[in-house]
PDB file of C-alpha atoms in Angstrom:
ATOM      1  CA  THR A 784      12.486  20.610 -31.555  1.00 61.00           C
ATOM      2  CA  LEU A 785      15.217  19.153 -30.603  1.00 59.00           C
ATOM      3  CA  PRO A 786      17.904  17.493 -32.026  1.00 69.00           C
ATOM      4  CA  GLU A 787      17.416  13.535 -32.279  1.00 65.00           C
ATOM      5  CA  ASP A 788      20.365  13.282 -30.300  1.00 63.00           C
ATOM      6  CA  LYS A 789      19.360  16.045 -27.885  1.00 61.00           C
ATOM      7  CA  ARG A 790      16.194  13.642 -27.119  1.00 55.00           C
ATOM      8  CA  GLN A 791      17.152  12.338 -23.339  1.00 57.00           C
ATOM      9  CA  ILE A 792      14.491  10.706 -20.554  1.00 55.00           C
ATOM     10  CA  SER A 793      16.824  10.884 -17.709  1.00 57.00           C
ATOM     11  CA  SER A 794      14.443   9.884 -15.576  1.00 59.00           C
ATOM     12  CA  ILE A 795      10.802   7.745 -15.509  1.00 62.00           C
ATOM     13  CA  THR A 796       9.487   9.142 -12.545  1.00 64.00           C
ATOM     14  CA  TYR A 797       5.201   7.592 -11.670  1.00 61.00           C
ATOM     15  CA  ALA A 798       4.310   8.505  -8.044  1.00 58.00           C
ATOM     16  CA  ASP A 799       6.814   6.202  -5.461  1.00 72.00           C
ATOM     17  CA  ASP A 800       9.044   4.575  -9.081  1.00 76.00           C
ATOM     18  CA  LEU A 801      12.445   5.867 -10.435  1.00 80.00           C
ATOM     19  CA  ASN A 802      14.333   4.966 -12.964  1.00 81.00           C
ATOM     20  CA  LEU A 803      17.959   6.992 -13.844  1.00 83.00           C
ATOM     21  CA  LEU A 804      18.761   6.477 -16.947  1.00 82.00           C
ATOM     22  CA  THR A 805      22.299   7.273 -18.209  1.00 86.00           C
ATOM     23  CA  ASP A 806      24.359   6.530 -20.480  1.00 86.00           C
ATOM     24  CA  ASN A 807      27.338   6.804 -19.139  1.00 89.00           C
ATOM     25  CA  LEU A 808      28.712   5.880 -15.330  1.00 91.00           C
ATOM     26  CA  HIS A 809      29.983   9.113 -14.651  1.00 92.00           C
ATOM     27  CA  LYS A 810      26.852  10.360 -15.972  1.00 91.00           C
ATOM     28  CA  LEU A 811      25.007   7.849 -13.020  1.00 92.00           C
ATOM     29  CA  LYS A 812      27.014   8.689 -10.111  1.00 93.00           C
ATOM     30  CA  HIS A 813      25.447  11.852 -10.234  1.00 93.00           C
ATOM     31  CA  GLN A 814      21.878  11.007 -10.607  1.00 91.00           C
ATOM     32  CA  ALA A 815      22.897   8.673  -7.769  1.00 93.00           C
ATOM     33  CA  LYS A 816      24.821  12.176  -5.987  1.00 93.00           C
ATOM     34  CA  LYS A 817      20.842  13.712  -6.834  1.00 91.00           C
ATOM     35  CA  VAL A 818      18.846  11.056  -5.283  1.00 91.00           C
ATOM     36  CA  CYS A 819      20.906  11.581  -2.383  1.00 92.00           C
ATOM     37  CA  ALA A 820      20.691  15.177  -2.389  1.00 93.00           C
ATOM     38  CA  TYR A 821      17.072  15.700  -2.784  1.00 91.00           C
ATOM     39  CA  THR A 822      15.971  12.827  -0.540  1.00 91.00           C
ATOM     40  CA  THR A 823      18.596  15.011   2.262  1.00 93.00           C
ATOM     41  CA  TRP A 824      16.780  18.009   1.619  1.00 92.00           C
ATOM     42  CA  GLY A 825      13.568  15.979   1.229  1.00 91.00           C
ATOM     43  CA  HIS A 826      14.024  14.206   4.768  1.00 92.00           C
ATOM     44  CA  LEU A 827      13.583  10.806   2.576  1.00 90.00           C
ATOM     45  CA  ILE A 828      14.201   7.139   2.885  1.00 91.00           C
ATOM     46  CA  VAL A 829      14.883   5.455   0.569  1.00 91.00           C
ATOM     47  CA  ASN A 830      14.004   1.667   0.314  1.00 90.00           C
ATOM     48  CA  HIS A 831      17.089  -0.467  -0.334  1.00 91.00           C
ATOM     49  CA  LYS A 832      15.685  -3.098  -0.135  1.00 90.00           C
ATOM     50  CA  LYS A 833      13.834  -2.088  -3.920  1.00 87.00           C
ATOM     51  CA  THR A 834      16.792  -0.097  -5.359  1.00 89.00           C
ATOM     52  CA  THR A 835      18.403  -1.467  -7.571  1.00 90.00           C
ATOM     53  CA  VAL A 836      21.398  -0.406 -10.486  1.00 92.00           C
ATOM     54  CA  THR A 837      21.512  -2.372 -14.222  1.00 92.00           C
ATOM     55  CA  GLY A 838      22.723  -1.389 -17.081  1.00 91.00           C
ATOM     56  CA  ALA A 839      24.431  -2.559 -20.030  1.00 91.00           C
ATOM     57  CA  LEU A 840      27.451  -1.628 -22.070  1.00 91.00           C
ATOM     58  CA  HIS A 841      25.921  -0.721 -25.791  1.00 89.00           C
ATOM     59  CA  GLY A 842      29.215   1.634 -26.482  1.00 87.00           C
ATOM     60  CA  THR A 843      32.448   0.265 -24.517  1.00 88.00           C
ATOM     61  CA  LEU A 844      31.572  -2.970 -24.783  1.00 91.00           C
ATOM     62  CA  PRO A 845      29.791  -3.243 -27.573  1.00 92.00           C
ATOM     63  CA  LYS A 846      29.740  -7.155 -28.480  1.00 94.00           C
ATOM     64  CA  GLN A 847      29.911  -7.805 -24.982  1.00 94.00           C
ATOM     65  CA  PRO A 848      26.879  -4.902 -23.713  1.00 93.00           C
ATOM     66  CA  TYR A 849      25.467  -8.069 -20.534  1.00 94.00           C
ATOM     67  CA  ASP A 850      29.179  -8.808 -19.829  1.00 94.00           C
ATOM     68  CA  ASP A 851      28.647 -10.158 -15.803  1.00 93.00           C
ATOM     69  CA  GLU A 852      31.597  -9.350 -14.809  1.00 94.00           C
ATOM     70  CA  CYS A 853      31.938  -5.802 -16.380  1.00 94.00           C
ATOM     71  CA  LEU A 854      28.983  -4.345 -15.073  1.00 94.00           C
ATOM     72  CA  ARG A 855      29.853  -5.541 -12.025  1.00 94.00           C
ATOM     73  CA  LEU A 856      32.850  -3.608 -11.598  1.00 93.00           C
ATOM     74  CA  GLN A 857      31.307  -0.599 -12.529  1.00 91.00           C
ATOM     75  CA  LEU A 858      28.674  -1.058 -10.689  1.00 93.00           C
ATOM     76  CA  ASP A 859      28.557  -1.658  -6.818  1.00 90.00           C
ATOM     77  CA  ASN A 860      29.889   0.689  -6.006  1.00 89.00           C
ATOM     78  CA  ILE A 861      26.843   2.852  -6.552  1.00 94.00           C
ATOM     79  CA  GLN A 862      25.958   4.189  -3.441  1.00 93.00           C
ATOM     80  CA  ILE A 863      22.227   6.273  -2.751  1.00 93.00           C
ATOM     81  CA  GLN A 864      22.106   7.186   1.255  1.00 93.00           C
ATOM     82  CA  ASP A 865      25.534   6.370   2.401  1.00 93.00           C
ATOM     83  CA  LYS A 866      24.595   2.279   1.155  1.00 94.00           C
ATOM     84  CA  ALA A 867      25.179   0.612  -1.614  1.00 92.00           C
ATOM     85  CA  VAL A 868      22.753   0.011  -4.386  1.00 93.00           C
ATOM     86  CA  THR A 869      22.403  -4.219  -5.410  1.00 92.00           C
ATOM     87  CA  TYR A 870      23.341  -4.752  -8.247  1.00 93.00           C
ATOM     88  CA  HIS A 871      20.568  -6.397 -10.981  1.00 93.00           C
ATOM     89  CA  HIS A 872      21.943  -8.695 -14.003  1.00 94.00           C
ATOM     90  CA  PRO A 873      20.562  -7.351 -16.837  1.00 93.00           C
ATOM     91  CA  LYS A 874      19.177 -10.144 -18.241  1.00 95.00           C
ATOM     92  CA  SER A 875      16.747 -10.579 -15.180  1.00 95.00           C
ATOM     93  CA  PRO A 876      13.567  -9.464 -15.317  1.00 94.00           C
ATOM     94  CA  PHE A 877      12.411  -6.566 -12.393  1.00 89.00           C
ATOM     95  CA  ARG A 878       8.864  -4.542 -12.182  1.00 85.00           C
ATOM     96  CA  HIS A 879       8.071  -0.729 -13.090  1.00 81.00           C
ATOM     97  CA  LEU A 880       4.693  -0.122 -12.541  1.00 79.00           C
ATOM     98  CA  GLY A 881       3.459  -3.427 -12.889  1.00 82.00           C
ATOM     99  CA  VAL A 882       4.668  -5.186 -16.022  1.00 87.00           C
ATOM    100  CA  LEU A 883       8.264  -7.066 -16.172  1.00 91.00           C
ATOM    101  CA  LEU A 884      10.597  -5.453 -17.659  1.00 88.00           C
ATOM    102  CA  THR A 885      14.916  -6.548 -19.095  1.00 91.00           C
ATOM    103  CA  MET A 886      17.951  -4.468 -20.222  1.00 88.00           C
ATOM    104  CA  ASN A 887      18.273  -6.441 -23.480  1.00 89.00           C
ATOM    105  CA  LEU A 888      14.556  -5.694 -23.937  1.00 88.00           C
ATOM    106  CA  ASP A 889      13.633  -9.375 -24.042  1.00 91.00           C
ATOM    107  CA  TYR A 890       9.497  -9.934 -23.549  1.00 90.00           C
ATOM    108  CA  LYS A 891       9.341 -13.316 -22.250  1.00 91.00           C
ATOM    109  CA  PRO A 892       9.203 -13.154 -18.896  1.00 94.00           C
ATOM    110  CA  GLN A 893       6.100 -10.149 -18.604  1.00 92.00           C
ATOM    111  CA  LEU A 894       4.304 -12.657 -22.031  1.00 90.00           C
ATOM    112  CA  LYS A 895       4.258 -15.956 -19.702  1.00 92.00           C
ATOM    113  CA  ALA A 896       3.953 -13.875 -16.073  1.00 92.00           C
ATOM    114  CA  THR A 897       0.668 -12.908 -17.712  1.00 89.00           C
ATOM    115  CA  MET A 898      -0.380 -15.505 -19.454  1.00 88.00           C
ATOM    116  CA  GLU A 899      -0.138 -17.505 -15.776  1.00 92.00           C
ATOM    117  CA  GLN A 900      -1.831 -14.293 -14.619  1.00 89.00           C
ATOM    118  CA  LEU A 901      -4.362 -14.750 -17.150  1.00 87.00           C
ATOM    119  CA  ARG A 902      -4.717 -19.122 -16.658  1.00 90.00           C
ATOM    120  CA  GLN A 903      -4.765 -18.413 -12.177  1.00 92.00           C
ATOM    121  CA  ALA A 904      -7.726 -15.691 -13.602  1.00 89.00           C
ATOM    122  CA  ALA A 905      -9.718 -18.669 -15.664  1.00 88.00           C
ATOM    123  CA  THR A 906      -9.812 -21.232 -13.076  1.00 92.00           C
ATOM    124  CA  ALA A 907     -11.043 -19.415 -10.770  1.00 91.00           C
ATOM    125  CA  LEU A 908     -13.620 -17.773 -12.582  1.00 90.00           C
ATOM    126  CA  LYS A 909     -14.238 -21.050 -13.700  1.00 90.00           C
ATOM    127  CA  ASN A 910     -14.826 -22.839 -10.681  1.00 92.00           C
ATOM    128  CA  CYS A 911     -16.988 -19.862  -8.221  1.00 91.00           C
ATOM    129  CA  ARG A 912     -20.055 -19.904  -8.286  1.00 92.00           C
ATOM    130  CA  ALA A 913     -21.248 -16.540  -9.635  1.00 91.00           C
ATOM    131  CA  SER A 914     -23.490 -16.228 -12.679  1.00 92.00           C
ATOM    132  CA  SER A 915     -22.982 -16.151 -16.256  1.00 91.00           C
ATOM    133  CA  ALA A 916     -22.999 -12.571 -16.229  1.00 92.00           C
ATOM    134  CA  GLN A 917     -21.186 -11.535 -12.598  1.00 92.00           C
ATOM    135  CA  LYS A 918     -18.463 -14.023 -14.505  1.00 90.00           C
ATOM    136  CA  MET A 919     -18.195 -11.999 -17.751  1.00 90.00           C
ATOM    137  CA  ARG A 920     -18.779  -8.099 -16.327  1.00 90.00           C
ATOM    138  CA  THR A 921     -15.482 -10.282 -14.590  1.00 87.00           C
ATOM    139  CA  LEU A 922     -13.687 -10.685 -17.593  1.00 85.00           C
ATOM    140  CA  LYS A 923     -14.297  -7.251 -19.186  1.00 86.00           C
ATOM    141  CA  SER A 924     -13.213  -5.179 -16.561  1.00 86.00           C
ATOM    142  CA  SER A 925     -11.144  -6.523 -13.725  1.00 83.00           C
ATOM    143  CA  LEU A 926      -8.901  -9.372 -16.809  1.00 82.00           C
ATOM    144  CA  ARG A 927      -9.217  -7.102 -19.630  1.00 83.00           C
ATOM    145  CA  ALA A 928      -7.961  -4.304 -17.599  1.00 83.00           C
ATOM    146  CA  ALA A 929      -4.359  -5.614 -16.515  1.00 80.00           C
ATOM    147  CA  VAL A 930      -4.391  -7.286 -19.844  1.00 81.00           C
ATOM    148  CA  SER A 931      -3.914  -3.955 -21.096  1.00 83.00           C
ATOM    149  CA  HIS A 932      -1.441  -2.337 -19.188  1.00 80.00           C
ATOM    150  CA  VAL A 933       0.775  -4.777 -20.371  1.00 83.00           C
ATOM    151  CA  LEU A 934      -0.324  -4.332 -23.622  1.00 81.00           C
ATOM    152  CA  THR A 935       0.537  -0.168 -23.933  1.00 80.00           C
ATOM    153  CA  VAL A 936       4.362  -1.454 -23.160  1.00 79.00           C
ATOM    154  CA  SER A 937       5.135  -5.808 -24.428  1.00 80.00           C
ATOM    155  CA  PRO A 938       5.697  -5.888 -27.937  1.00 81.00           C
ATOM    156  CA  PHE A 939       4.053  -9.111 -28.107  1.00 80.00           C
ATOM    157  CA  SER A 940       3.586 -10.863 -31.145  1.00 81.00           C
ATOM    158  CA  HIS A 941      -0.255 -11.918 -33.030  1.00 81.00           C
ATOM    159  CA  PRO A 942       0.851 -15.080 -32.516  1.00 85.00           C
ATOM    160  CA  GLU A 943       2.246 -15.013 -29.162  1.00 81.00           C
ATOM    161  CA  ILE A 944      -0.943 -13.937 -28.052  1.00 73.00           C
ATOM    162  CA  LYS A 945      -3.120 -16.159 -29.968  1.00 71.00           C
TER     163      LYS A 945
END
């Protein structure tokens, strides 16, 4: 087993979603070069509309880790395939694998989105002409699955989901 300080994940990948995680700017630029090399080798084109960079300055600015000005200065020049990657504020939610995440681990945007999704689904079910049995099947299959997916990564408290 690796010691705790050596346990790191440098990327989280699923299908065509990729996250590069590093603890400093130099390593981030190195990871970006790896992406460029891989996409060149594989004749792939990065979708720059869906490509963003964000960060947190816990190591270099621990009292203001989400300082927008400092982050922009460091991250505005990150490039992939000779195009600048769009800077994304660390407190703004982004969607990854269907879940809204933030760099400061604020799960309120996901809770709000989940509650809105459930409200809309409940209204649609209430107003549809399906039988009660069909409505229950929909609740058990679709809605339960959607909420279960979110709950695996979003630590809502009991009062929040009550």
